[in-house]
Amino acid sequence: MGLFDGMMGNASEMDTEKVQDELEELLAPSEQVEHAYKLIRDLFVFTNKRLILIDKQGMTGKKTEYHSIPYKSITHFSIETAGTFDLEAELKIWISGSSAPLEKTFNKQLNIYKVQSVLAEYVL
């Protein structure tokens, strides 16, 4: 992922083994990272048990917020695919107790259907 893509908020797929190692202390013993996507410094991680949003804050990124969302808390979701002139795809996730959806933007190189498929497997 180039710097320009990162500045535009686009996400790129990451190596799941690397993310698994980085999150070792955070994950449950039987939890496995199945898909991970990076937006500049932040991570969007699908495990076999939950969705983990990792928000690196501040100039140095040393302060980090880990937001864990059990799949059962996701009420519905939608995808918007990239068009001819619009090079971005978007995933929206609604979480119980929140009226506004969580929105993530992905670049055209990423298969948004794959992301949606992983989410559907655990939510449906």
mmCIF file of C-alpha atoms in Angstrom:
data_model
loop_
_atom_site.group_PDB
_atom_site.id
_atom_site.type_symbol
_atom_site.label_atom_id
_atom_site.label_comp_id
_atom_site.label_asym_id
_atom_site.label_seq_id
_atom_site.Cartn_x
_atom_site.Cartn_y
_atom_site.Cartn_z
ATOM 1 C CA MET A 1 0.000 0.000 0.000
ATOM 2 C CA GLY A 2 1.452 3.332 -1.004
ATOM 3 C CA LEU A 3 1.431 6.458 1.103
ATOM 4 C CA PHE A 4 -1.169 8.058 -1.185
ATOM 5 C CA ASP A 5 -3.534 5.091 -0.718
ATOM 6 C CA GLY A 6 -3.065 5.321 3.039
ATOM 7 C CA MET A 7 -3.813 9.041 3.046
ATOM 8 C CA MET A 8 -6.981 8.376 1.059
ATOM 9 C CA GLY A 9 -8.175 5.895 3.714
ATOM 10 C CA ASN A 10 -7.877 2.844 1.505
ATOM 11 C CA ALA A 11 -7.223 -0.548 3.020
ATOM 12 C CA SER A 12 -4.913 -3.331 1.910
ATOM 13 C CA GLU A 13 -4.888 -6.995 2.913
ATOM 14 C CA MET A 14 -2.202 -8.060 5.386
ATOM 15 C CA ASP A 15 -0.394 -11.306 6.134
ATOM 16 C CA THR A 16 -2.563 -13.119 8.713
ATOM 17 C CA GLU A 17 0.381 -14.973 10.294
ATOM 18 C CA LYS A 18 2.154 -11.698 10.996
ATOM 19 C CA VAL A 19 -1.004 -10.200 12.530
ATOM 20 C CA GLN A 20 -1.555 -13.389 14.575
ATOM 21 C CA ASP A 21 1.944 -12.991 16.055
ATOM 22 C CA GLU A 22 1.448 -9.276 16.756
ATOM 23 C CA LEU A 23 -1.866 -9.899 18.567
ATOM 24 C CA GLU A 24 -0.755 -13.003 20.480
ATOM 25 C CA GLU A 25 -1.396 -11.440 23.912
ATOM 26 C CA LEU A 26 -4.817 -10.136 22.872
ATOM 27 C CA LEU A 27 -6.212 -13.304 21.290
ATOM 28 C CA ALA A 28 -7.960 -16.158 23.091
ATOM 29 C CA PRO A 29 -6.061 -19.491 23.040
ATOM 30 C CA SER A 30 -8.249 -21.003 20.284
ATOM 31 C CA GLU A 31 -8.677 -17.746 18.342
ATOM 32 C CA GLN A 32 -7.208 -17.493 14.852
ATOM 33 C CA VAL A 33 -6.791 -14.451 12.618
ATOM 34 C CA GLU A 34 -8.484 -15.242 9.315
ATOM 35 C CA HIS A 35 -8.306 -11.895 7.500
ATOM 36 C CA ALA A 36 -6.670 -8.557 8.280
ATOM 37 C CA TYR A 37 -6.729 -5.200 6.523
ATOM 38 C CA LYS A 38 -4.621 -2.109 7.150
ATOM 39 C CA LEU A 39 -5.699 1.543 6.888
ATOM 40 C CA ILE A 40 -2.546 3.664 7.319
ATOM 41 C CA ARG A 41 -1.644 2.550 10.894
ATOM 42 C CA ASP A 42 -5.004 1.092 11.932
ATOM 43 C CA LEU A 43 -6.023 -2.557 11.543
ATOM 44 C CA PHE A 44 -9.353 -4.230 10.783
ATOM 45 C CA VAL A 45 -8.981 -7.873 11.904
ATOM 46 C CA PHE A 46 -11.419 -10.769 11.399
ATOM 47 C CA THR A 47 -10.813 -13.722 13.698
ATOM 48 C CA ASN A 48 -12.828 -16.910 13.958
ATOM 49 C CA LYS A 49 -14.519 -15.437 17.080
ATOM 50 C CA ARG A 50 -14.794 -11.634 16.684
ATOM 51 C CA LEU A 51 -13.955 -8.515 14.750
ATOM 52 C CA ILE A 52 -11.072 -6.491 16.239
ATOM 53 C CA LEU A 53 -10.547 -2.852 15.299
ATOM 54 C CA ILE A 54 -7.125 -1.508 16.199
ATOM 55 C CA ASP A 55 -6.805 2.265 16.314
ATOM 56 C CA LYS A 56 -3.262 3.625 16.658
ATOM 57 C CA GLN A 57 -3.489 7.138 18.063
ATOM 58 C CA GLY A 58 -1.241 10.163 18.287
ATOM 59 C CA MET A 59 1.760 11.214 16.263
ATOM 60 C CA THR A 60 3.891 8.230 17.259
ATOM 61 C CA GLY A 61 1.112 5.622 17.269
ATOM 62 C CA LYS A 62 2.250 4.289 20.650
ATOM 63 C CA LYS A 63 -1.195 4.760 22.185
ATOM 64 C CA THR A 64 -3.449 2.035 20.819
ATOM 65 C CA GLU A 65 -7.159 1.287 21.266
ATOM 66 C CA TYR A 66 -8.346 -2.298 20.738
ATOM 67 C CA HIS A 67 -12.072 -2.470 20.004
ATOM 68 C CA SER A 68 -13.489 -5.996 20.134
ATOM 69 C CA ILE A 69 -16.851 -6.660 18.476
ATOM 70 C CA PRO A 70 -18.413 -10.105 18.914
ATOM 71 C CA TYR A 71 -20.017 -11.217 15.663
ATOM 72 C CA LYS A 72 -23.355 -11.672 17.482
ATOM 73 C CA SER A 73 -23.421 -7.873 18.093
ATOM 74 C CA ILE A 74 -23.411 -7.104 14.372
ATOM 75 C CA THR A 75 -27.027 -6.516 13.331
ATOM 76 C CA HIS A 76 -26.483 -6.041 9.587
ATOM 77 C CA PHE A 77 -23.908 -4.960 7.031
ATOM 78 C CA SER A 78 -23.622 -3.763 3.461
ATOM 79 C CA ILE A 79 -21.000 -3.431 0.765
ATOM 80 C CA GLU A 80 -20.682 -0.913 -2.019
ATOM 81 C CA THR A 81 -18.454 -2.079 -4.829
ATOM 82 C CA ALA A 82 -15.999 0.096 -6.727
ATOM 83 C CA GLY A 83 -17.268 1.529 -9.985
ATOM 84 C CA THR A 84 -15.580 2.553 -13.217
ATOM 85 C CA PHE A 85 -14.740 6.043 -11.991
ATOM 86 C CA ASP A 86 -15.033 5.419 -8.242
ATOM 87 C CA LEU A 87 -11.970 3.368 -7.318
ATOM 88 C CA GLU A 88 -13.073 2.590 -3.773
ATOM 89 C CA ALA A 89 -15.283 -0.090 -2.266
ATOM 90 C CA GLU A 90 -16.984 0.431 1.082
ATOM 91 C CA LEU A 91 -18.072 -1.866 3.899
ATOM 92 C CA LYS A 92 -20.652 -0.657 6.427
ATOM 93 C CA ILE A 93 -21.343 -2.573 9.634
ATOM 94 C CA TRP A 94 -24.159 -1.786 12.062
ATOM 95 C CA ILE A 95 -23.567 -2.803 15.679
ATOM 96 C CA SER A 96 -26.407 -3.286 18.178
ATOM 97 C CA GLY A 97 -26.839 -0.238 20.401
ATOM 98 C CA SER A 98 -25.383 2.148 17.807
ATOM 99 C CA SER A 99 -27.424 3.963 15.159
ATOM 100 C CA ALA A 100 -24.491 4.947 12.944
ATOM 101 C CA PRO A 101 -22.656 2.247 10.989
ATOM 102 C CA LEU A 102 -18.955 1.545 11.192
ATOM 103 C CA GLU A 103 -17.574 2.413 7.741
ATOM 104 C CA LYS A 104 -14.355 1.197 6.140
ATOM 105 C CA THR A 105 -13.045 2.028 2.674
ATOM 106 C CA PHE A 106 -11.068 -0.465 0.614
ATOM 107 C CA ASN A 107 -9.052 0.094 -2.545
ATOM 108 C CA LYS A 108 -10.101 -1.489 -5.832
ATOM 109 C CA GLN A 109 -7.325 -4.112 -5.694
ATOM 110 C CA LEU A 110 -8.969 -5.713 -2.659
ATOM 111 C CA ASN A 111 -11.845 -8.140 -3.242
ATOM 112 C CA ILE A 112 -14.678 -6.614 -1.175
ATOM 113 C CA TYR A 113 -16.738 -9.773 -1.777
ATOM 114 C CA LYS A 114 -14.098 -11.783 0.112
ATOM 115 C CA VAL A 115 -14.362 -9.420 3.095
ATOM 116 C CA GLN A 116 -18.154 -9.635 3.001
ATOM 117 C CA SER A 117 -18.008 -13.430 2.754
ATOM 118 C CA VAL A 118 -15.897 -13.720 5.928
ATOM 119 C CA LEU A 119 -18.254 -11.408 7.788
ATOM 120 C CA ALA A 120 -21.330 -13.274 6.526
ATOM 121 C CA GLU A 121 -19.909 -16.614 7.667
ATOM 122 C CA TYR A 122 -19.882 -15.471 11.293
ATOM 123 C CA VAL A 123 -22.861 -13.100 11.392
ATOM 124 C CA LEU A 124 -25.458 -15.202 9.575
#
